[in-house]
Amino acid sequence: MLNRFIAAILITAALAAPSFAQDRRAPSSAAELRLSYAPIVQRVQPAVVNVYAAKTVQNRNPLLDDPIFRRFFGIPGNKQPEQMQRSLGSGVMVDPSGLVVTNNHVIEGADQVKISLADKREFEAEIVLKDSRTDLAVLRVKDGREKFATLDFANSDELLVGDVVLAIGNPFGVGQTVTHGIVSALARTQVGITDYQFFIQTDAAINPGNSGGALVDITGRLVGINTAIFSRSGGSQGIGFAIPANMVRVVVASAKSGGKAVKRPWLGARLQAVTPEIAETLGLRTPTGALVANVAPGSPAARAGMKPSDLIVAIDGQSIEDPNAFDYRFATRPLGGSSQVDLQRGGRTVRIAVPLEVAPDTNREEITIAARSPFQGARVANISPAVAEELRLDANTEGVVVVDFNDGAPAASVGFQKGDIILAVNNQKIARTADLDKASRASPRLWRIVVVRNGQQINVTLGG
């Protein structure tokens, strides 16, 4: 009996062991030995470009303010030494006329931009559109007299975890390079790179210089624009992130239409994440969805019937895990018509139709403060719905906000930041940009300024 028992175990092990080996086999033909990604790469490579950006900056040396020092070293006038800052990235040709999409951080602040094709030819390029919210920018080849190779957009919503992808770019400036991997995850929302947190994660090697390059599927279609890596060493550690093609498509469409800013649908409601505590209060099994915190009067959300405390669970049949997922889904919807949004309200499901329209930009009155003051060089605007949407402010916010800075603006050196709301200057309420312009022309001994930053009020005192 014991011998039969041992024999049975051995037979069972012998039968089970080949279950792993049966999945492995030698190539059965010479054709299988020649399987390669080369045909895809050869078709895609001509549409991927290298992007070179340069910016001239002055090295401020306080010693050069001294006329004796300048005369001693023979430096004329008050001329400061200049230095050329360069950045390197990649891009993708998306229109035969020479339209290139890349990352905004590759060309941010650049005075000169060049692109280099896979065949080593170089072209001057101009910046058509920049969108810091998605970290995307669109360039156009100057004096383009030929039809360039392009990539077609894939529907990035059809990607699945495990799909094979190829990353093409110019890592570390070594030249155009192809790496391959799989889609490691989808809808990554806690990356912290852009306003729209909804990234494709891949283990295809992505390194500095790959930014703006192509992530393509095995049919050679563009599924994403490589934009960032997670790394403790500065090099690839198998965690790279790409902006989905459906978001890239929206930015490119705005550039093709001649717009200087990306036009997106406006919801007019502030959303918040569902915490485990909130989920328990609402009687939810899992903390998913986007909770409506408030709704701006007259906004598309208000006209559709959305109310505070509604829980958004789906849009156009696609489930919503958190506010970032909704922001992405809503932002990639085409303008015009409406989107069907499913809500949980009072224990029942309600479906509403939200109009897809841009935020109004009335009474923006954007100006640049020129007077010698702590605000000099700051570009400020009245908070319209469009400005609130652009800067991720509460839809009900009013006042004057910093929207940008001129190069070398004293306001930036003082410490002001984009998105700062100026409430008061020297006890004078600032309600319009004209109020701030008038206040900046005064010459007080002290500047007492009240600012709201990220919802927190800050009182600042600066010397005149």
Coordinates of C-alpha atoms in Angstrom, one line a residue:
M1 CA 0.0 0.0 0.0
L2 CA 2.8 2.4 0.9
N3 CA 4.6 1.7 -2.4
R4 CA 1.4 2.3 -4.3
F5 CA 0.8 5.6 -2.4
I6 CA 4.3 6.9 -3.2
A7 CA 3.9 5.8 -6.8
A8 CA 0.6 7.8 -7.0
I9 CA 2.3 10.9 -5.7
L10 CA 5.1 10.6 -8.2
I11 CA 2.7 10.1 -11.1
T12 CA 0.7 13.1 -10.0
A13 CA 3.8 15.3 -9.7
A14 CA 5.0 14.1 -13.1
L15 CA 1.6 15.0 -14.7
A16 CA 1.5 18.4 -12.9
A17 CA 5.1 19.5 -13.7
P18 CA 4.6 19.7 -17.5
S19 CA 1.8 22.2 -17.1
F20 CA 4.4 24.9 -16.9
A21 CA 6.7 23.4 -19.5
Q22 CA 3.8 23.1 -22.0
D23 CA 3.6 26.9 -22.3
R24 CA 7.2 27.0 -23.5
R25 CA 8.3 25.8 -26.9
A26 CA 11.1 26.5 -29.4
P27 CA 10.3 28.5 -32.4
S28 CA 8.6 26.2 -35.0
S29 CA 9.7 28.1 -38.1
A30 CA 12.3 30.6 -39.4
A31 CA 9.5 33.1 -39.7
E32 CA 8.9 33.0 -35.9
L33 CA 12.5 33.7 -35.3
R34 CA 12.2 36.9 -37.3
L35 CA 9.3 38.3 -35.3
S36 CA 10.1 41.9 -34.5
Y37 CA 8.8 45.4 -33.7
A38 CA 11.0 46.8 -36.5
P39 CA 8.1 47.3 -39.0
I40 CA 6.2 49.4 -36.4
V41 CA 9.2 51.4 -35.5
Q42 CA 10.1 52.1 -39.1
R43 CA 6.6 53.4 -39.8
V44 CA 6.5 55.5 -36.6
Q45 CA 10.0 56.9 -36.2
P46 CA 9.8 59.6 -38.9
A47 CA 7.0 61.3 -37.0
V48 CA 8.9 61.6 -33.7
V49 CA 11.2 64.6 -33.5
N50 CA 13.8 66.0 -31.1
V51 CA 13.0 69.4 -29.6
Y52 CA 15.7 71.9 -28.7
A53 CA 14.7 75.0 -26.8
A54 CA 17.0 77.9 -25.7
K55 CA 16.5 80.9 -23.5
T56 CA 18.8 83.9 -23.0
V57 CA 19.1 85.0 -19.4
Q58 CA 21.2 87.6 -17.6
N59 CA 23.4 86.6 -14.7
R60 CA 22.7 89.4 -12.3
N61 CA 25.9 90.5 -10.6
P62 CA 25.4 93.3 -8.0
L63 CA 29.1 94.4 -8.4
L64 CA 28.3 95.6 -12.0
D65 CA 26.0 98.2 -10.5
D66 CA 29.2 100.0 -9.2
P67 CA 30.5 102.3 -12.0
I68 CA 34.1 102.1 -10.6
F69 CA 34.0 98.3 -10.8
R70 CA 32.7 98.5 -14.4
R71 CA 35.4 101.0 -15.4
F72 CA 38.2 99.0 -13.8
F73 CA 37.2 95.9 -15.8
G74 CA 36.3 97.8 -19.0
I75 CA 32.6 96.8 -19.0
P76 CA 30.6 99.5 -20.8
G77 CA 27.4 100.9 -19.3
N78 CA 25.4 98.6 -17.0
K79 CA 25.5 95.5 -19.3
Q80 CA 25.1 92.3 -17.5
P81 CA 26.7 89.0 -18.8
E82 CA 24.3 86.8 -20.6
Q83 CA 24.0 83.0 -20.5
M84 CA 22.1 80.7 -22.8
Q85 CA 19.9 78.1 -21.0
R86 CA 19.0 75.1 -23.1
S87 CA 16.5 72.3 -22.7
L88 CA 16.1 69.1 -24.6
G89 CA 13.0 67.0 -25.2
S90 CA 11.0 65.2 -27.8
G91 CA 7.9 65.8 -29.8
V92 CA 5.4 64.2 -32.2
M93 CA 4.3 65.4 -35.6
V94 CA 0.5 65.4 -35.6
D95 CA -0.3 67.3 -38.8
P96 CA 1.4 67.1 -42.2
S97 CA 1.8 70.9 -42.4
G98 CA 4.3 70.7 -39.5
L99 CA 2.3 70.8 -36.3
V100 CA 4.2 69.2 -33.4
V101 CA 3.0 68.4 -29.9
T102 CA 5.4 68.2 -27.0
N103 CA 5.5 68.9 -23.2
N104 CA 5.0 72.5 -22.1
H105 CA 7.9 72.1 -19.6
V106 CA 10.3 71.4 -22.5
I107 CA 9.7 74.8 -24.2
E108 CA 8.6 76.9 -21.2
G109 CA 10.2 80.4 -21.4
A110 CA 12.1 79.6 -24.6
D111 CA 13.3 82.3 -27.0
Q112 CA 14.3 79.9 -29.7
V113 CA 12.8 76.4 -30.5
K114 CA 14.2 74.0 -33.1
I115 CA 13.1 70.5 -34.1
S116 CA 15.2 67.8 -35.6
L117 CA 13.7 64.9 -37.6
A118 CA 14.8 61.3 -37.5
D119 CA 16.8 62.0 -40.8
K120 CA 18.8 64.7 -38.9
R121 CA 17.2 67.7 -40.7
E122 CA 16.6 70.7 -38.5
F123 CA 13.8 73.3 -38.7
E124 CA 13.1 76.5 -36.8
A125 CA 9.7 76.2 -34.9
E126 CA 7.3 78.7 -33.4
I127 CA 5.1 78.1 -30.3
V128 CA 1.5 78.0 -31.3
L129 CA -0.2 77.2 -28.0
K130 CA 0.9 76.4 -24.5
D131 CA -1.3 74.7 -21.9
S132 CA 0.3 74.4 -18.5
R133 CA -2.8 72.6 -17.1
T134 CA -2.0 69.5 -19.2
D135 CA 1.8 70.2 -19.6
L136 CA 1.3 70.2 -23.3
A137 CA 2.4 72.6 -26.0
V138 CA 1.9 72.8 -29.8
L139 CA 4.7 74.0 -32.2
R140 CA 4.6 74.7 -35.9
V141 CA 7.5 74.4 -38.3
K142 CA 8.4 77.7 -39.8
D143 CA 8.4 78.0 -43.5
G144 CA 7.3 74.4 -43.9
R145 CA 7.1 73.6 -47.6
E146 CA 6.6 69.8 -47.4
K147 CA 4.3 67.2 -46.0
F148 CA 5.7 65.6 -42.9
A149 CA 5.1 62.1 -41.6
T150 CA 2.5 62.0 -38.8
L151 CA 1.0 59.7 -36.2
D152 CA -2.7 58.9 -35.9
F153 CA -4.4 59.2 -32.6
A154 CA -5.6 56.0 -30.9
N155 CA -8.6 56.0 -28.5
S156 CA -6.6 55.9 -25.3
D157 CA -9.8 54.8 -23.4
E158 CA -9.5 51.4 -25.2
L159 CA -6.1 50.7 -23.6
L160 CA -5.9 47.8 -21.2
V161 CA -3.4 47.0 -18.5
G162 CA -0.9 44.5 -20.1
D163 CA -1.1 46.0 -23.6
V164 CA 2.4 46.2 -25.3
V165 CA 3.6 49.8 -26.0
L166 CA 6.7 51.4 -27.4
A167 CA 8.2 54.6 -26.2
I168 CA 10.2 56.8 -28.7
G169 CA 12.2 59.8 -27.8
N170 CA 15.7 61.3 -27.2
P171 CA 16.8 60.2 -23.7
F172 CA 19.8 62.2 -22.4
G173 CA 20.3 63.6 -25.8
V174 CA 21.9 60.4 -27.2
G175 CA 19.6 60.4 -30.2
Q176 CA 16.3 58.9 -31.1
T177 CA 15.7 55.7 -29.0
V178 CA 13.0 53.1 -28.9
T179 CA 12.1 51.1 -25.8
H180 CA 9.3 48.8 -25.2
G181 CA 7.1 47.6 -22.3
I182 CA 3.5 47.2 -21.2
V183 CA 0.8 49.4 -19.9
S184 CA 1.4 48.9 -16.1
A185 CA -1.6 50.9 -14.9
L186 CA -4.3 53.3 -16.1
A187 CA -6.0 56.4 -14.7
R188 CA -3.2 57.2 -12.3
T189 CA -4.5 60.2 -10.4
Q190 CA -2.0 60.8 -7.6
V191 CA 1.0 61.8 -9.7
G192 CA 0.9 65.5 -8.9
I193 CA 2.3 66.7 -12.3
T194 CA -0.6 68.6 -13.9
D195 CA -4.1 69.8 -13.1
Y196 CA -5.6 66.8 -15.0
Q197 CA -4.4 63.8 -13.0
F198 CA -5.2 60.8 -15.3
F199 CA -2.0 59.2 -16.6
I200 CA -1.0 56.0 -18.4
Q201 CA 1.7 54.2 -16.4
T202 CA 4.2 52.1 -18.3
D203 CA 7.4 50.2 -17.6
A204 CA 8.9 51.1 -21.0
A205 CA 12.1 52.9 -20.2
I206 CA 11.6 56.7 -20.1
N207 CA 14.4 59.0 -19.2
P208 CA 15.2 62.8 -19.2
G209 CA 14.9 63.9 -22.8
N210 CA 12.0 61.5 -23.5
S211 CA 9.5 64.2 -22.4
G212 CA 7.1 65.0 -25.2
G213 CA 7.9 61.8 -27.1
A214 CA 5.5 59.2 -28.4
L215 CA 4.0 56.2 -26.6
V216 CA 2.5 54.0 -29.4
D217 CA 0.6 50.8 -29.5
I218 CA 1.5 47.8 -31.7
T219 CA -0.5 49.2 -34.6
G220 CA 1.7 52.3 -34.5
R221 CA -1.0 54.7 -33.3
L222 CA -0.3 57.4 -30.7
V223 CA -1.7 56.4 -27.3
G224 CA 0.1 59.0 -25.1
I225 CA 2.7 61.7 -24.8
N226 CA 5.5 60.6 -22.4
T227 CA 5.8 63.3 -19.7
A228 CA 7.4 62.2 -16.4
I229 CA 9.1 59.4 -14.5
F230 CA 9.2 58.3 -10.9
S231 CA 12.8 57.9 -10.0
R232 CA 15.1 58.1 -7.0
S233 CA 18.2 58.2 -9.2
G234 CA 17.2 60.4 -12.1
G235 CA 17.1 57.5 -14.5
S236 CA 14.3 55.1 -15.5
Q237 CA 13.2 52.7 -12.7
G238 CA 10.3 51.2 -14.7
I239 CA 7.7 53.8 -13.6
G240 CA 6.9 56.3 -16.4
F241 CA 3.8 58.3 -17.0
A242 CA 2.2 59.5 -20.3
I243 CA -0.7 61.9 -21.0
P244 CA -3.5 60.0 -22.7
A245 CA -4.0 60.6 -26.4
N246 CA -7.6 61.7 -25.9
M247 CA -6.4 64.7 -23.8
V248 CA -3.7 65.4 -26.4
R249 CA -6.3 65.4 -29.1
V250 CA -8.2 68.2 -27.4
V251 CA -5.1 70.5 -27.1
V252 CA -4.1 69.8 -30.7
A253 CA -7.7 70.6 -31.9
S254 CA -7.6 74.0 -30.1
A255 CA -4.2 74.8 -31.8
K256 CA -5.6 73.8 -35.3
S257 CA -8.6 76.1 -34.8
G258 CA -6.2 79.1 -34.2
G259 CA -6.9 79.4 -30.5
K260 CA -4.2 80.7 -28.1
A261 CA -5.8 78.8 -25.2
V262 CA -7.4 75.4 -25.0
K263 CA -11.2 75.4 -25.0
R264 CA -12.7 72.9 -22.6
P265 CA -16.2 72.3 -21.2
W266 CA -17.0 74.2 -18.0
L267 CA -18.9 72.4 -15.2
G268 CA -19.2 75.2 -12.7
A269 CA -19.1 73.0 -9.6
R270 CA -16.5 72.2 -7.1
L271 CA -15.9 68.4 -6.4
Q272 CA -14.3 66.6 -3.6
A273 CA -13.0 63.1 -3.0
V274 CA -15.0 60.6 -1.1
T275 CA -13.1 59.6 2.1
P276 CA -13.8 56.4 4.0
E277 CA -15.6 58.5 6.6
I278 CA -17.8 60.2 4.0
A279 CA -18.5 56.8 2.4
E280 CA -19.7 55.4 5.7
T281 CA -21.9 58.5 6.2
L282 CA -23.5 58.0 2.8
G283 CA -23.8 54.3 3.2
L284 CA -21.5 53.4 0.4
R285 CA -19.6 50.1 0.3
T286 CA -16.5 51.7 -1.2
P287 CA -15.2 55.3 -1.1
T288 CA -15.6 56.0 -4.9
G289 CA -17.2 58.8 -6.9
A290 CA -16.9 62.6 -6.9
L291 CA -18.9 64.5 -4.3
V292 CA -20.4 67.9 -5.3
A293 CA -19.3 70.5 -2.7
N294 CA -20.9 73.5 -4.3
V295 CA -22.5 74.7 -7.5
A296 CA -22.0 78.1 -9.1
P297 CA -25.3 79.9 -9.9
G298 CA -26.0 80.0 -13.6
S299 CA -23.3 77.4 -14.5
P300 CA -24.0 74.4 -16.7
A301 CA -24.1 72.2 -13.6
A302 CA -26.7 74.4 -12.0
R303 CA -28.8 74.5 -15.2
A304 CA -28.7 70.8 -15.4
G305 CA -30.0 70.4 -11.9
M306 CA -26.8 69.3 -10.1
K307 CA -27.0 70.0 -6.3
P308 CA -24.5 70.1 -3.4
S309 CA -24.1 66.6 -1.8
D310 CA -24.8 64.8 -5.1
L311 CA -22.4 62.0 -5.7
I312 CA -21.2 61.7 -9.3
V313 CA -20.7 58.0 -10.2
A314 CA -20.6 58.0 -14.0
I315 CA -20.4 60.2 -17.1
D316 CA -21.6 58.9 -20.5
G317 CA -21.6 55.4 -19.2
Q318 CA -18.0 55.5 -17.8
S319 CA -17.6 55.0 -14.1
I320 CA -16.0 57.8 -12.0
E321 CA -13.6 56.8 -9.2
D322 CA -12.7 60.2 -8.0
P323 CA -12.8 64.0 -8.9
N324 CA -9.6 63.7 -11.0
A325 CA -11.3 61.0 -13.1
F326 CA -14.3 63.2 -13.7
D327 CA -12.2 66.2 -14.6
Y328 CA -10.4 64.2 -17.2
R329 CA -13.5 62.6 -18.7
F330 CA -15.4 65.9 -18.8
A331 CA -12.5 67.9 -20.2
T332 CA -12.1 65.5 -23.1
R333 CA -15.7 65.8 -24.2
P334 CA -16.2 67.8 -27.4
L335 CA -17.9 71.2 -27.0
G336 CA -21.5 71.4 -28.0
G337 CA -24.3 69.0 -27.1
S338 CA -24.3 67.6 -23.6
S339 CA -22.9 64.8 -21.4
Q340 CA -25.1 62.3 -19.4
V341 CA -24.0 62.4 -15.8
D342 CA -25.2 59.8 -13.3
L343 CA -25.7 60.9 -9.7
Q344 CA -26.5 59.2 -6.4
R345 CA -29.0 61.4 -4.6
G346 CA -30.9 60.4 -1.5
G347 CA -30.2 56.7 -2.2
R348 CA -31.4 56.7 -5.8
T349 CA -29.8 57.2 -9.2
V350 CA -30.5 60.4 -11.1
R351 CA -29.3 61.1 -14.6
I352 CA -28.9 64.7 -15.8
A353 CA -27.7 66.2 -19.1
V354 CA -24.9 68.8 -18.5
P355 CA -24.3 71.2 -21.4
L356 CA -20.8 71.2 -22.9
E357 CA -19.9 74.9 -23.2
V358 CA -16.8 77.0 -22.4
A359 CA -16.7 79.2 -19.3
P360 CA -17.5 82.9 -20.0
D361 CA -14.6 85.3 -19.8
T362 CA -16.5 88.5 -19.4
N363 CA -14.9 91.5 -17.6
R364 CA -11.5 89.8 -17.3
E365 CA -9.7 93.2 -17.8
E366 CA -6.2 91.6 -17.7
I367 CA -3.4 94.1 -17.3
T368 CA 0.4 94.1 -16.4
I369 CA 1.4 96.2 -13.5
A370 CA 4.1 98.6 -14.7
A371 CA 4.5 101.0 -11.8
R372 CA 7.5 100.6 -9.5
S373 CA 5.9 98.5 -6.7
P374 CA 5.9 95.0 -5.2
F375 CA 3.4 94.1 -8.0
Q376 CA 5.6 95.3 -10.9
G377 CA 5.7 92.8 -13.8
A378 CA 2.7 90.8 -12.5
R379 CA -0.1 90.1 -14.9
V380 CA -3.4 90.3 -13.0
A381 CA -7.1 89.8 -14.0
N382 CA -10.5 90.1 -12.6
I383 CA -11.8 86.6 -11.6
S384 CA -14.2 85.6 -14.3
P385 CA -15.6 82.1 -14.6
A386 CA -12.9 81.3 -17.2
V387 CA -10.1 82.6 -15.0
A388 CA -11.5 80.6 -12.0
E389 CA -11.6 77.5 -14.2
E390 CA -8.0 78.1 -15.5
L391 CA -6.5 78.7 -12.1
R392 CA -8.6 76.0 -10.3
L393 CA -10.3 78.6 -8.0
D394 CA -13.7 78.2 -6.4
A395 CA -16.3 79.1 -9.0
N396 CA -17.8 81.7 -6.6
T397 CA -14.5 83.5 -6.0
E398 CA -14.4 87.2 -6.8
G399 CA -11.6 89.8 -6.9
V400 CA -8.2 90.3 -8.6
V401 CA -5.8 87.4 -9.2
V402 CA -2.2 87.0 -10.4
V403 CA -2.4 85.0 -13.7
D404 CA 1.3 85.2 -14.8
F405 CA 4.5 87.2 -14.7
N406 CA 6.7 89.0 -17.2
D407 CA 10.3 87.7 -17.5
G408 CA 12.3 88.9 -14.6
A409 CA 9.3 90.4 -12.9
P410 CA 10.1 92.0 -9.5
A411 CA 6.7 90.7 -8.3
A412 CA 7.9 87.1 -8.7
S413 CA 11.1 87.9 -6.8
V414 CA 9.1 89.4 -4.0
G415 CA 7.3 86.1 -3.6
F416 CA 4.0 86.5 -5.3
Q417 CA 2.7 83.3 -7.0
K418 CA 0.4 82.5 -9.9
G419 CA -3.1 82.2 -8.4
D420 CA -2.6 84.7 -5.5
I421 CA -5.7 86.7 -4.9
I422 CA -5.0 90.3 -3.9
L423 CA -7.7 91.4 -1.4
A424 CA -6.3 94.7 -0.1
V425 CA -3.3 97.1 -0.4
N426 CA -2.7 99.6 2.5
N427 CA -6.2 99.1 3.8
Q428 CA -7.8 99.8 0.4
K429 CA -10.0 97.0 -0.9
I430 CA -9.0 95.6 -4.3
A431 CA -12.1 94.7 -6.3
R432 CA -10.9 95.3 -9.9
T433 CA -7.6 95.4 -11.7
A434 CA -8.0 99.1 -12.0
D435 CA -7.9 99.3 -8.2
L436 CA -4.6 97.5 -8.0
D437 CA -3.1 99.5 -10.8
K438 CA -4.0 102.7 -9.0
A439 CA -2.7 101.4 -5.6
S440 CA 0.6 100.3 -7.2
R441 CA 1.3 103.9 -8.4
A442 CA 1.4 105.2 -4.8
S443 CA 4.8 105.5 -3.1
P444 CA 4.2 104.6 0.5
R445 CA 7.0 103.9 3.0
L446 CA 5.4 100.5 3.7
W447 CA 3.2 98.2 1.6
R448 CA 0.6 96.3 3.7
I449 CA -0.9 93.7 1.5
V450 CA -3.6 91.1 2.1
V451 CA -3.3 88.0 -0.1
V452 CA -5.3 84.7 -0.3
R453 CA -3.2 81.7 -1.4
N454 CA -4.6 78.2 -1.5
G455 CA -7.6 79.3 0.6
Q456 CA -5.4 80.8 3.3
Q457 CA -5.3 84.6 4.0
I458 CA -1.8 86.0 4.3
N459 CA -0.9 89.5 5.6
V460 CA 2.4 90.8 4.2
T461 CA 4.3 94.0 5.0
L462 CA 7.1 95.2 2.7
G463 CA 9.3 98.2 2.6
G464 CA 8.6 101.0 0.2

